XYZ file of N, CA and C in Angstrom:
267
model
N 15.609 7.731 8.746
C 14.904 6.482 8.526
C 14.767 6.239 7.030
N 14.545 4.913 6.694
C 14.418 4.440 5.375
C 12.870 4.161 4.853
N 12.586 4.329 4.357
C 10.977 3.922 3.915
C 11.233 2.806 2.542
N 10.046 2.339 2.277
C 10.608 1.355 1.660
C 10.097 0.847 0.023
N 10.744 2.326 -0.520
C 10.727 2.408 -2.105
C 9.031 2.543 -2.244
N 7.882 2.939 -1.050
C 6.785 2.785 -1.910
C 6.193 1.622 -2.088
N 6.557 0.627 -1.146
C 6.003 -1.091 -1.141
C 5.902 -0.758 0.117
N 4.605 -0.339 0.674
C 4.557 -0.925 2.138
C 4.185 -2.703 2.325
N 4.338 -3.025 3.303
C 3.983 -4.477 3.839
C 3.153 -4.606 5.038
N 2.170 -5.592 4.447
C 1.143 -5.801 5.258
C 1.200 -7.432 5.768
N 1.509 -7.033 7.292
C 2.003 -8.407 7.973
C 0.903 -8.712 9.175
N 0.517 -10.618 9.551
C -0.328 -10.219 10.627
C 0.338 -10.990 11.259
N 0.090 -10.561 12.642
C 1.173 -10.649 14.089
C -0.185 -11.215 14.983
N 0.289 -12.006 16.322
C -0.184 -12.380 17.228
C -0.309 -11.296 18.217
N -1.261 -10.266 18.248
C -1.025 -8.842 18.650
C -0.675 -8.869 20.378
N -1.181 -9.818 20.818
C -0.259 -10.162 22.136
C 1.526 -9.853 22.348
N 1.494 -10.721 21.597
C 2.686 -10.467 21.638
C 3.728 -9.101 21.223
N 2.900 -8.701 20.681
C 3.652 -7.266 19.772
C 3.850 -6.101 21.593
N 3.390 -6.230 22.736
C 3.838 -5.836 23.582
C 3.695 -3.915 23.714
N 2.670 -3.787 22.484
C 2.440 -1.957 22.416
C 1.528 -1.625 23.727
N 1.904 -0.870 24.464
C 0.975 -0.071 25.542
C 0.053 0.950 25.397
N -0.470 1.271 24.001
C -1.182 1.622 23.784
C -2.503 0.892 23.441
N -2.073 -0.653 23.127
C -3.303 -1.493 23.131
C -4.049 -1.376 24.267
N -5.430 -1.310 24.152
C -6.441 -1.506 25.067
C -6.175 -3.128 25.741
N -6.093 -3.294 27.389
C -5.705 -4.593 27.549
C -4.256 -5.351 27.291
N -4.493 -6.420 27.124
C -3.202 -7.318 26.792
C -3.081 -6.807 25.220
N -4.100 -6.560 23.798
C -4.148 -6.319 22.650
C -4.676 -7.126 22.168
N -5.129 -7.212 21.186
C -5.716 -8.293 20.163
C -4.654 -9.583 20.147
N -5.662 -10.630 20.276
C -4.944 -12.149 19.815
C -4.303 -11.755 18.511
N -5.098 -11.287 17.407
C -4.764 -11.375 15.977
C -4.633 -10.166 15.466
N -3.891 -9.672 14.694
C -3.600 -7.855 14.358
C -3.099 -7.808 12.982
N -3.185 -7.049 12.272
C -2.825 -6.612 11.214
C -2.259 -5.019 11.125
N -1.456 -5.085 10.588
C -0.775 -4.293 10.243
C 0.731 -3.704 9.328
N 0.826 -2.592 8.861
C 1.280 -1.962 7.562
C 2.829 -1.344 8.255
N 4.061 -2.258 7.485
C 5.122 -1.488 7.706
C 5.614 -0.317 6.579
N 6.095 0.411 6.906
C 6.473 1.561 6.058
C 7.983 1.934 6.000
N 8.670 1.554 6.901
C 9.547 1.831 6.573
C 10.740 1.018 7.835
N 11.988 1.788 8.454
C 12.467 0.914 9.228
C 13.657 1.552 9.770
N 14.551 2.085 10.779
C 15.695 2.532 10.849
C 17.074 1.438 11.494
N 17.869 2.293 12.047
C 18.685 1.058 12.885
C 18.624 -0.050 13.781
N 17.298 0.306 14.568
C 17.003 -0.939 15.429
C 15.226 -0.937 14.948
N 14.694 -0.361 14.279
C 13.207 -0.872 14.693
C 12.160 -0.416 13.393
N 11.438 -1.001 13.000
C 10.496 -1.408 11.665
C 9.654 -0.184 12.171
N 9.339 0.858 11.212
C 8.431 1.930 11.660
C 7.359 1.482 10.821
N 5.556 1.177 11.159
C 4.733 0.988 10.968
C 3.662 1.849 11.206
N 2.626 1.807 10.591
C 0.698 2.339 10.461
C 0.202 1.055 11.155
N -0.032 1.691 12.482
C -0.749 0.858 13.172
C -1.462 1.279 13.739
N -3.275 1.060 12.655
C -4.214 1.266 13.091
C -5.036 0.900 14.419
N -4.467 -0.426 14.967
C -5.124 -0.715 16.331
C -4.934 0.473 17.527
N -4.405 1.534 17.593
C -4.014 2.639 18.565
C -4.220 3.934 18.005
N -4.590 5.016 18.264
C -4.731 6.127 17.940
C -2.975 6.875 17.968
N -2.011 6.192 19.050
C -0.724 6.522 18.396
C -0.149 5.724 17.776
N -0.852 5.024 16.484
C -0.023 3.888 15.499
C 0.987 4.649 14.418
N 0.313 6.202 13.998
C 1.064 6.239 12.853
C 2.054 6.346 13.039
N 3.468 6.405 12.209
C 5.047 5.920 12.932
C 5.502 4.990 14.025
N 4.605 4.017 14.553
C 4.782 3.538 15.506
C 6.230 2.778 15.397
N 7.315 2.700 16.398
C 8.074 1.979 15.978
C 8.116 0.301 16.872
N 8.723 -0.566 16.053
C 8.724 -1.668 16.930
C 10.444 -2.515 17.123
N 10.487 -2.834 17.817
C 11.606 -3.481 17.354
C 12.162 -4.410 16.248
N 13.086 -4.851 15.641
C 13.133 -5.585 15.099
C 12.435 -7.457 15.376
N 13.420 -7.280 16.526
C 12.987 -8.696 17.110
C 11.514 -8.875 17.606
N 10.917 -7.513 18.109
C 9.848 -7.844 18.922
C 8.875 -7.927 17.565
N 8.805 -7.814 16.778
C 7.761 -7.824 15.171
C 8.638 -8.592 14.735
N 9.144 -9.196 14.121
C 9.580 -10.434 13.596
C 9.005 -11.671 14.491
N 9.216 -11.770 15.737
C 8.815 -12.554 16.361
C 7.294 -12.844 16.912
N 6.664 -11.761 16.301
C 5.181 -11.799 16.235
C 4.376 -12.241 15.195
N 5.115 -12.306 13.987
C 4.162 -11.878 12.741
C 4.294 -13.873 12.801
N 2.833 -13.688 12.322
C 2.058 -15.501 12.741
C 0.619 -15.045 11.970
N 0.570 -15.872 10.860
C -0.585 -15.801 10.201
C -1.686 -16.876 11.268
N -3.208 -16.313 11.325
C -3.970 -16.596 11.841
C -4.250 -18.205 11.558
N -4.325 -19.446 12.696
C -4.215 -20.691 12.562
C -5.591 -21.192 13.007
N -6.605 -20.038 13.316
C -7.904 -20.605 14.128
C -8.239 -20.349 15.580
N -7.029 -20.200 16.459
C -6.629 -20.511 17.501
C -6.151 -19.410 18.494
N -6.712 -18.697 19.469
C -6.167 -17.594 20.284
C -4.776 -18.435 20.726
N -5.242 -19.850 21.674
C -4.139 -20.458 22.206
C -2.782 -21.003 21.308
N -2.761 -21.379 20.074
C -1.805 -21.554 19.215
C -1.190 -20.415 18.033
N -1.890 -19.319 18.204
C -1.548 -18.727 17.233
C -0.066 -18.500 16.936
N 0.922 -18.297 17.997
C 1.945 -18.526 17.854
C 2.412 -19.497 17.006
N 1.744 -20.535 16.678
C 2.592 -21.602 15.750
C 2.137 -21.195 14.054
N 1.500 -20.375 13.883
C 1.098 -20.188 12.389
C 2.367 -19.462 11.887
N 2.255 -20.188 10.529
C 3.277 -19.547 9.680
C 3.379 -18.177 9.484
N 4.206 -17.675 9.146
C 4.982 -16.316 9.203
C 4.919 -15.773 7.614
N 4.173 -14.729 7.565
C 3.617 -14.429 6.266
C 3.733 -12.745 6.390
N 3.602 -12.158 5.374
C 3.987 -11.086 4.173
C 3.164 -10.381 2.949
N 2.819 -9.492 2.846
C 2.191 -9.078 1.980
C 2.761 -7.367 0.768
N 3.747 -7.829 -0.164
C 4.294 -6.645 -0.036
C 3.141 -6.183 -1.052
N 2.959 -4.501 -0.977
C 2.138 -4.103 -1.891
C 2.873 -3.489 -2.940
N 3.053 -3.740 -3.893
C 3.742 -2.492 -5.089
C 2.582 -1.988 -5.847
N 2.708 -0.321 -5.936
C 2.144 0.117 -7.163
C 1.570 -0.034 -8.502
């Protein structure tokens, strides 16, 4: 796996959708969380919402297609823009 030079990224996702079975329930409407790194098919992340977050992996598509900055809205959150937070040192 690749990690990523030491810039993790802090992205927030419609945690519904992110589809982890370790969420309690369906998961949080709204989630935050820290990618670290990434291999051939899937973004390895610190994902504090689960006690098995650290390395969690996700898919590409299934986290890309989640990450939706918060719009107000459990029912629309899906339509919020798609946002990024890289951290550097």
């Amino acid at each position: 796996s690749s990690d990523l030079s030491g810039n993790p990224i802090i992205i927030p996702a419609a945690g519904q959708q992110l589809g982890n079975p370790y969420f309690t329930g369906a998961g949080p409407p709204y989630h935050m969380l820290v990618i670290t790194g990434y291999d051939s098919k899937n973004f390895i992340t610190n994902d504090v919402g689960t006690r098995r977050g650290q390395n969690y992996k996700y898919s590409y598509d299934v986290l890309i297609n989640a990450i939706h900055d918060w719009n107000g809205s459990t029912q629309t959150i899906g339509t919020g823009p798609k946002r990024m937070l890289i951290v550097r040192p």
